[in-house]
Tab-separated table of C-alpha atoms in Angstrom:
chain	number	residue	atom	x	y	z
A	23	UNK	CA	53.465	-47.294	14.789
A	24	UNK	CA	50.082	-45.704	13.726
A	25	UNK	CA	49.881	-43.499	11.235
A	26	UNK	CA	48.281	-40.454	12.483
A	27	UNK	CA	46.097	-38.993	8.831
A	28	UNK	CA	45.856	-35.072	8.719
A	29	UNK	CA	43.187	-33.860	6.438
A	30	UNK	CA	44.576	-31.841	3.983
A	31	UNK	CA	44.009	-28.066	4.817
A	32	UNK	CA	40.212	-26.858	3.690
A	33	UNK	CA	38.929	-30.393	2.877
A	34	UNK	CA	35.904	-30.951	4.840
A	35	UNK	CA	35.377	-27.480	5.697
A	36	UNK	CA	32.048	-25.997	4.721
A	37	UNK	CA	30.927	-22.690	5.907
A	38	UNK	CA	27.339	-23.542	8.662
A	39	UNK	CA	24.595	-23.694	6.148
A	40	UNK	CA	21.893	-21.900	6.765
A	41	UNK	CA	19.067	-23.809	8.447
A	42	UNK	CA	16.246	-21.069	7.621
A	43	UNK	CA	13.909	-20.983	5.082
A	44	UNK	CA	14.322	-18.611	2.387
A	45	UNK	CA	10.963	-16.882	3.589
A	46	UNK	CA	12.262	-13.762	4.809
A	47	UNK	CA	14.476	-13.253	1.220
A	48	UNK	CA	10.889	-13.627	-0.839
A	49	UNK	CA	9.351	-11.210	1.259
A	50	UNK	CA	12.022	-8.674	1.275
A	51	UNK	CA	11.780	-9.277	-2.696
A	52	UNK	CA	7.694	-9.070	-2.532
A	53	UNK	CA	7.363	-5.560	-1.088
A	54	UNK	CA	9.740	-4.065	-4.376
A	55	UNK	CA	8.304	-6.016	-6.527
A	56	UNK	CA	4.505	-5.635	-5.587
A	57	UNK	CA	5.722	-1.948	-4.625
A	58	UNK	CA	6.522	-1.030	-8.344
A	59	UNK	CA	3.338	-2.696	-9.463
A	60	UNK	CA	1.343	-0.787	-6.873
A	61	UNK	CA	2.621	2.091	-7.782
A	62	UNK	CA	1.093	1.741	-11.336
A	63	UNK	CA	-2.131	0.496	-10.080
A	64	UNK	CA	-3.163	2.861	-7.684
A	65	UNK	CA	-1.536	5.583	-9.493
A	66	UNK	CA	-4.307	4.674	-12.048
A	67	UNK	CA	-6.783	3.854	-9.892
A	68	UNK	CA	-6.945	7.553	-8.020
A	69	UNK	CA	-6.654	9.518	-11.550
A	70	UNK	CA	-9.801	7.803	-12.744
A	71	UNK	CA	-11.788	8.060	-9.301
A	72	UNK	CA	-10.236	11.546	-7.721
A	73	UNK	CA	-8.989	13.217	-10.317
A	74	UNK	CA	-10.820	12.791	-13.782
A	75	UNK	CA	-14.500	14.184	-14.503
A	76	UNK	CA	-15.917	15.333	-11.216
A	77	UNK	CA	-13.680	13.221	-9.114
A	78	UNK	CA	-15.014	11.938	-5.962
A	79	UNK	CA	-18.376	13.356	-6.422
A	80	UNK	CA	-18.907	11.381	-9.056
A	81	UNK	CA	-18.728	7.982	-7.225
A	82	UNK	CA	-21.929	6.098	-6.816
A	83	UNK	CA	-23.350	2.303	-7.195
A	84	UNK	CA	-23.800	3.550	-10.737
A	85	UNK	CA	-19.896	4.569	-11.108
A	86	UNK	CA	-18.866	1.418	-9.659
A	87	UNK	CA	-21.407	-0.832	-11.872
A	88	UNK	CA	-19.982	1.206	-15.050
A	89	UNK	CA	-16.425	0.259	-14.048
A	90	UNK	CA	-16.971	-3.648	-13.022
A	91	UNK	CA	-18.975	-4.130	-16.191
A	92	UNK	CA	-15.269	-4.238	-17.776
A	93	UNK	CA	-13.163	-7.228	-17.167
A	94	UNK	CA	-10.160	-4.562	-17.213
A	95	UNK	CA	-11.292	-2.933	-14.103
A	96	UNK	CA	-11.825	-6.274	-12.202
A	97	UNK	CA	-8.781	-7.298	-12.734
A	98	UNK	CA	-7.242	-4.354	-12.292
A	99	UNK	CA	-9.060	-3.887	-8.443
A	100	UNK	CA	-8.623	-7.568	-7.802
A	101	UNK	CA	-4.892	-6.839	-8.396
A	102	UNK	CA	-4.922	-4.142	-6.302
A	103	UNK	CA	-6.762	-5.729	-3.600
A	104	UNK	CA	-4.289	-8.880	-3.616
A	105	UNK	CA	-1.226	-6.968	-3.840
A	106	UNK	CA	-1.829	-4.158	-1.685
A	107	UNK	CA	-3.096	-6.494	1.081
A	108	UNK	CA	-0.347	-8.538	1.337
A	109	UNK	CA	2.248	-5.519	0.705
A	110	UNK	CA	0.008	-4.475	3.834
A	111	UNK	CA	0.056	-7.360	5.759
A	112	UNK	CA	3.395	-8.323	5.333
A	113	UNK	CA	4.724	-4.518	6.522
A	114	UNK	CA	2.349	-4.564	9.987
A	115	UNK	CA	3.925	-7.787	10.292
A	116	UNK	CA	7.907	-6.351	10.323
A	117	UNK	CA	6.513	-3.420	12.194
A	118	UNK	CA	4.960	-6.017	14.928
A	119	UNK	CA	8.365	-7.702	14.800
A	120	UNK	CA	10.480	-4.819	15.441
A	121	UNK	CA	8.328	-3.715	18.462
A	122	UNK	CA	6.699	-6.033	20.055
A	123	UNK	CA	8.613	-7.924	22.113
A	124	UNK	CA	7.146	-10.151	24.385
A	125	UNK	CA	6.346	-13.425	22.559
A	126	UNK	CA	2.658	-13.548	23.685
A	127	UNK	CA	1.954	-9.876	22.227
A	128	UNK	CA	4.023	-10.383	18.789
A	129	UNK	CA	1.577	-13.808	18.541
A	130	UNK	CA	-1.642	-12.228	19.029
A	131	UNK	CA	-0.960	-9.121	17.139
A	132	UNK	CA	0.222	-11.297	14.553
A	133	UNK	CA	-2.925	-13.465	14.691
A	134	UNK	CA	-5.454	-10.823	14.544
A	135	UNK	CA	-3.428	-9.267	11.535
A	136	UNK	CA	-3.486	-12.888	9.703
A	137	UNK	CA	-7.256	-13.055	10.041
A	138	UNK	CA	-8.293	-9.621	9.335
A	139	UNK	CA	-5.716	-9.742	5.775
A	140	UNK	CA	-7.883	-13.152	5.419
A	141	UNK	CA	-11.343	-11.808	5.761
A	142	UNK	CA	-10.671	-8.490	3.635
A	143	UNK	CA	-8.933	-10.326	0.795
A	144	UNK	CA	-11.833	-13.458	0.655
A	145	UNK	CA	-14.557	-10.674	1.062
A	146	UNK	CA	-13.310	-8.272	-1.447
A	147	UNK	CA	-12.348	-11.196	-4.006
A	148	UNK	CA	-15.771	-12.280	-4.001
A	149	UNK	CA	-17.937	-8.352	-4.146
A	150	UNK	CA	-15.735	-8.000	-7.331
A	151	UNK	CA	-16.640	-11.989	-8.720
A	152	UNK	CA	-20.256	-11.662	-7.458
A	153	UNK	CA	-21.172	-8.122	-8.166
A	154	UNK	CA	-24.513	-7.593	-10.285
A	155	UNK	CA	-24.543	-4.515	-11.934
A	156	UNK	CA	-28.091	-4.762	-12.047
A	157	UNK	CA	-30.014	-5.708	-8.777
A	158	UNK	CA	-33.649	-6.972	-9.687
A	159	UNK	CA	-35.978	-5.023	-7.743
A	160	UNK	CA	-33.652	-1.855	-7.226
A	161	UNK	CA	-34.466	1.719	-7.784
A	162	UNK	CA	-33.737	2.216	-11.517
A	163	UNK	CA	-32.944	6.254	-10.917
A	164	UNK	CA	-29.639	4.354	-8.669
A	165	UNK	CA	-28.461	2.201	-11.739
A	166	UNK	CA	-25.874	2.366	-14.401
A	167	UNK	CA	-27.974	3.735	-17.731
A	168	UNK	CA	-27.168	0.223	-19.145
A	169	UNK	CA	-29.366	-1.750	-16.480
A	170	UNK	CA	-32.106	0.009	-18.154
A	171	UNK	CA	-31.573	-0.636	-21.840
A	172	UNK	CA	-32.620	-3.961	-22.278
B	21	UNK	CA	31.302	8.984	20.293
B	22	UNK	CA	28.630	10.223	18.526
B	23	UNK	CA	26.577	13.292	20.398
B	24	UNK	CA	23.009	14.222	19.598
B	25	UNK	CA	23.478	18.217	18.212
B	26	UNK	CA	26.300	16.748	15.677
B	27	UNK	CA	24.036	13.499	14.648
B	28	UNK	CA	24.787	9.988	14.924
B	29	UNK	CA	24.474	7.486	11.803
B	30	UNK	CA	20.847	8.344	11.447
B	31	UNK	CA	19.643	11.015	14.079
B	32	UNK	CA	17.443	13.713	12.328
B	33	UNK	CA	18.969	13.240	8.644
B	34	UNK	CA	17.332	12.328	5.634
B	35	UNK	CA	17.550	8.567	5.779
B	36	UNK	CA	16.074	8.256	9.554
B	37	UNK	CA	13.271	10.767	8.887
B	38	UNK	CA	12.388	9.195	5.501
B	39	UNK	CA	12.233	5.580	7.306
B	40	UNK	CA	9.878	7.235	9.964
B	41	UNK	CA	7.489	8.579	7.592
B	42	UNK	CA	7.419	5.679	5.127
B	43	UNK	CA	6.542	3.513	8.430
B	44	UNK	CA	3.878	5.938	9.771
B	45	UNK	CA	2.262	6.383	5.756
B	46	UNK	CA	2.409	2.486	5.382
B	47	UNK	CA	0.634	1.767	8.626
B	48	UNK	CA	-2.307	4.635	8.179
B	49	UNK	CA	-2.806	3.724	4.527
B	50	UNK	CA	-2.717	-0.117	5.548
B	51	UNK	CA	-6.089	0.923	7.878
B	52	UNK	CA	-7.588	3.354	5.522
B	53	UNK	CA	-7.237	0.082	2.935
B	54	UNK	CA	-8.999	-2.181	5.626
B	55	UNK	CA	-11.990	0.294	5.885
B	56	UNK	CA	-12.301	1.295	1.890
B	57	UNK	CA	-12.817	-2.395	0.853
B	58	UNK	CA	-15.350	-2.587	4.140
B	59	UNK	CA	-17.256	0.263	2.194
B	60	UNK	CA	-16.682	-0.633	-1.012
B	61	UNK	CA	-18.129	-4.534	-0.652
B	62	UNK	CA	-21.795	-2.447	0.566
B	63	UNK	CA	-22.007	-2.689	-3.265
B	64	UNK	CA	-23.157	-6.686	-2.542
B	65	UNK	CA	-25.827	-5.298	0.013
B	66	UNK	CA	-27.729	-2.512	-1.902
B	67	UNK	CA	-27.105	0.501	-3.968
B	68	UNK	CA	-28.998	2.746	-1.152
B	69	UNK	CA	-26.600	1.505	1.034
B	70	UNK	CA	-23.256	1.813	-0.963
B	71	UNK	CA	-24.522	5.610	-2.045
B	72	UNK	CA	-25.319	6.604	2.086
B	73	UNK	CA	-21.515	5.033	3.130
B	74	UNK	CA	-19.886	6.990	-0.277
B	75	UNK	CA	-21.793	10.254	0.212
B	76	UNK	CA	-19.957	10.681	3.359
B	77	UNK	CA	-16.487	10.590	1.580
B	78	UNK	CA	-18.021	13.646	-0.229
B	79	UNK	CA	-18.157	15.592	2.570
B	80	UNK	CA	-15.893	18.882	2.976
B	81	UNK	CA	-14.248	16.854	5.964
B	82	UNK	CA	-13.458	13.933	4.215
B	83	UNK	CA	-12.810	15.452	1.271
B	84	UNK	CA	-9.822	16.988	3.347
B	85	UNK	CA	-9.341	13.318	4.432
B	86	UNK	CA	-8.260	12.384	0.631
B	87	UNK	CA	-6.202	15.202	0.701
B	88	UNK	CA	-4.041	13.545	3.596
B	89	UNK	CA	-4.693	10.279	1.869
B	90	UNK	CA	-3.328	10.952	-1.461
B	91	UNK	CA	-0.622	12.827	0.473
B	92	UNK	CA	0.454	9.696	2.392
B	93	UNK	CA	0.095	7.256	-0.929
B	94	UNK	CA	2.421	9.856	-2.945
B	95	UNK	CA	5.563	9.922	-0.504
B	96	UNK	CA	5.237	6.038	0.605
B	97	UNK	CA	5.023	5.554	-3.388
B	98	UNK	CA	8.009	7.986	-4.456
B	99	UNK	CA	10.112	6.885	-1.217
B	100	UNK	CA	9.529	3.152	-1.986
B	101	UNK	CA	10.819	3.817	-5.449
B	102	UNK	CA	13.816	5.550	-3.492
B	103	UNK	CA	14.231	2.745	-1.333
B	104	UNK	CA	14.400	-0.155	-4.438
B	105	UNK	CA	17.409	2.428	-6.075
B	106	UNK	CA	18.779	2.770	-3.096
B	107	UNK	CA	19.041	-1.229	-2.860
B	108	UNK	CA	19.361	-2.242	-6.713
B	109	UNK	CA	21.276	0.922	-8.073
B	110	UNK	CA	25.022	0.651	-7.825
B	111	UNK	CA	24.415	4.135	-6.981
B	112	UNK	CA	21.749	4.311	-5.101
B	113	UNK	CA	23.527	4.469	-1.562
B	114	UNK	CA	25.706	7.414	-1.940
B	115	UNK	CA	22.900	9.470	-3.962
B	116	UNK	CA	20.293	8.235	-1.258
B	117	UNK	CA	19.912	12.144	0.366
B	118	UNK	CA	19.763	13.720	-2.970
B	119	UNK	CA	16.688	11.062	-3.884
B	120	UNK	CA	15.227	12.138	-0.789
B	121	UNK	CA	14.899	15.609	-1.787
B	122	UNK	CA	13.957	14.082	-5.289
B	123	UNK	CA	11.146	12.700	-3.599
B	124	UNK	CA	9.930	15.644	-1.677
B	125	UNK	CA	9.744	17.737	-4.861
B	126	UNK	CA	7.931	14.954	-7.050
B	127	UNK	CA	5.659	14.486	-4.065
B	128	UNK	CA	5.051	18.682	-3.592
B	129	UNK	CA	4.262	18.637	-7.484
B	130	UNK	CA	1.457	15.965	-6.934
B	131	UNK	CA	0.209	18.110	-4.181
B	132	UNK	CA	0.065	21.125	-5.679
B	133	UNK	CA	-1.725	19.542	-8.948
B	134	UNK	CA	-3.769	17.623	-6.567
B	135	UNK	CA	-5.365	20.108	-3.735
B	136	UNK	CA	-6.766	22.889	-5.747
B	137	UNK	CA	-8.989	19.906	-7.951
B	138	UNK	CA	-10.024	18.087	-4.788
B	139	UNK	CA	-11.215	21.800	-3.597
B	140	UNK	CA	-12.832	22.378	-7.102
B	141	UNK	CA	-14.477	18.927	-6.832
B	142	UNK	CA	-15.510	19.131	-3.327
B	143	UNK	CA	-16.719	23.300	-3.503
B	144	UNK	CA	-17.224	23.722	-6.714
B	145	UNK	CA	-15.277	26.436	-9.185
């Protein structure tokens, strides 16, 4: 006669496993954590351009050159750029998900979002790496004072 | 079962309405952020062109433009702090109306410091 062997009760047993990537948990964690930093950074990045001196009116190639001279203020915009783009990007793309529904429209709106996040993080990265301050052959009376000291 | 003039779980209270506007902020600054480093990378092609594309945000209309942009950035800033409390702070859930309002009156404070310097910028005063 054959013993018949009954697992003991639980052994064996483990809950389905999860089979998808842990994407969807980073990005959820992303947008608060980029969020908080955001808020810093453009928080700080309005005072000095809306609100201090003569605000808006003040802004010119001149204002920008002043500011980029700094290796504060790149950083700080290149920040900005790379966080606030992908904060960006990655909220269009839950927004696409929620409402588009056909599989054909949530992949082409997702596509043209992918390469426009591309194109205005790579171009912005390099205006703030490859700015000159000081154009040769510009019109002085459109440059930061300092272009002219030397 | 639920009817429309008593609410359901979201219908015209706090949490829906705050949802709808941080979506509808998110998605206009998103664009606004799209066109601003657009402008702002004219700084690569000349200073005469960078000053022509800036002079325009100058302009009484735009200048009503930051207005609505600064408006937008405030409450999708102060609600996204609301939203991280509500999802970290052991409390966060059952205060999450009363941040709401905590929001509104953080963001009408910005406003109010805000409009009347944009005006004094933009018309002088």
């Amino acid at each position: 006669m054959s013993t018949t062997s009954i697992p003991a009760p639980r052994t064996g047993y483990s809950r389905h496993k999860s089979t998808r990537s842990k994407f969807e948990m980073f990005a959820w964690l992303f947008m608060r954590i980029s969020g908080v930093v955001l808020v810093i950074l453009i928080f700080g990045h309005l005072f000095v351009n809306l609100w201090a001196g003569e605000g808006v009116q003040a802004i010119d190639f001149g204002f920008v050159a002043g500011k980029w001279a700094s290796p504060f203020w790149q950083i700080w915009d290149l920040l900005m750029l790379w966080l606030a783009m992908l904060h960006g990007t990655n909220g269009l793309r839950t927004i696409i998900m929620d409402y588009a529904e056909k599989p054909g429209t949530r992949m082409a709106l997702q596509m043209i979002l992918y390469i426009a996040s591309v194109i205005v993080i790579v171009l912005g990265t390099l205006v703030i790496f490859t700015f000159d301050p000081c154009p040769a052959g510009a019109d002085p009376a459109l440059l930061a004072s300092f272009c002219s000291a030397a | 079962m639920a009817k429309a003039s008593t609410g359901t779980l979201y219908r015209g209270n706090e949490g829906m309405w705050s949802w709808v506007a941080h979506r509808v902020t998110g998605v206009g600054i998103f664009f606004f952020l799209l066109v601003h480093v657009l402008d702002t990378a004219l700084v690569r092609v000349s200073p005469e062109a960078y000053n022509a594309v800036i002079g325009t945000y100058k302009t009484p209309f735009m200048a009503i433009g930051e207005i609505a942009l600064v408006a937008a950035i405030a409450f999708h800033a102060f609600n996204g702090l609301r939203v991280i409390l509500v999802d970290f702070s052991k409390s966060g859930p059952k205060n999450q109306k009363k941040l709401f309002w905590g929001v509104i009156i953080v963001w009408l404070i910005i406003m109010i410091a805000f409009i009347p310097r944009q005006l004094m910028h933009t018309f002088g005063g």
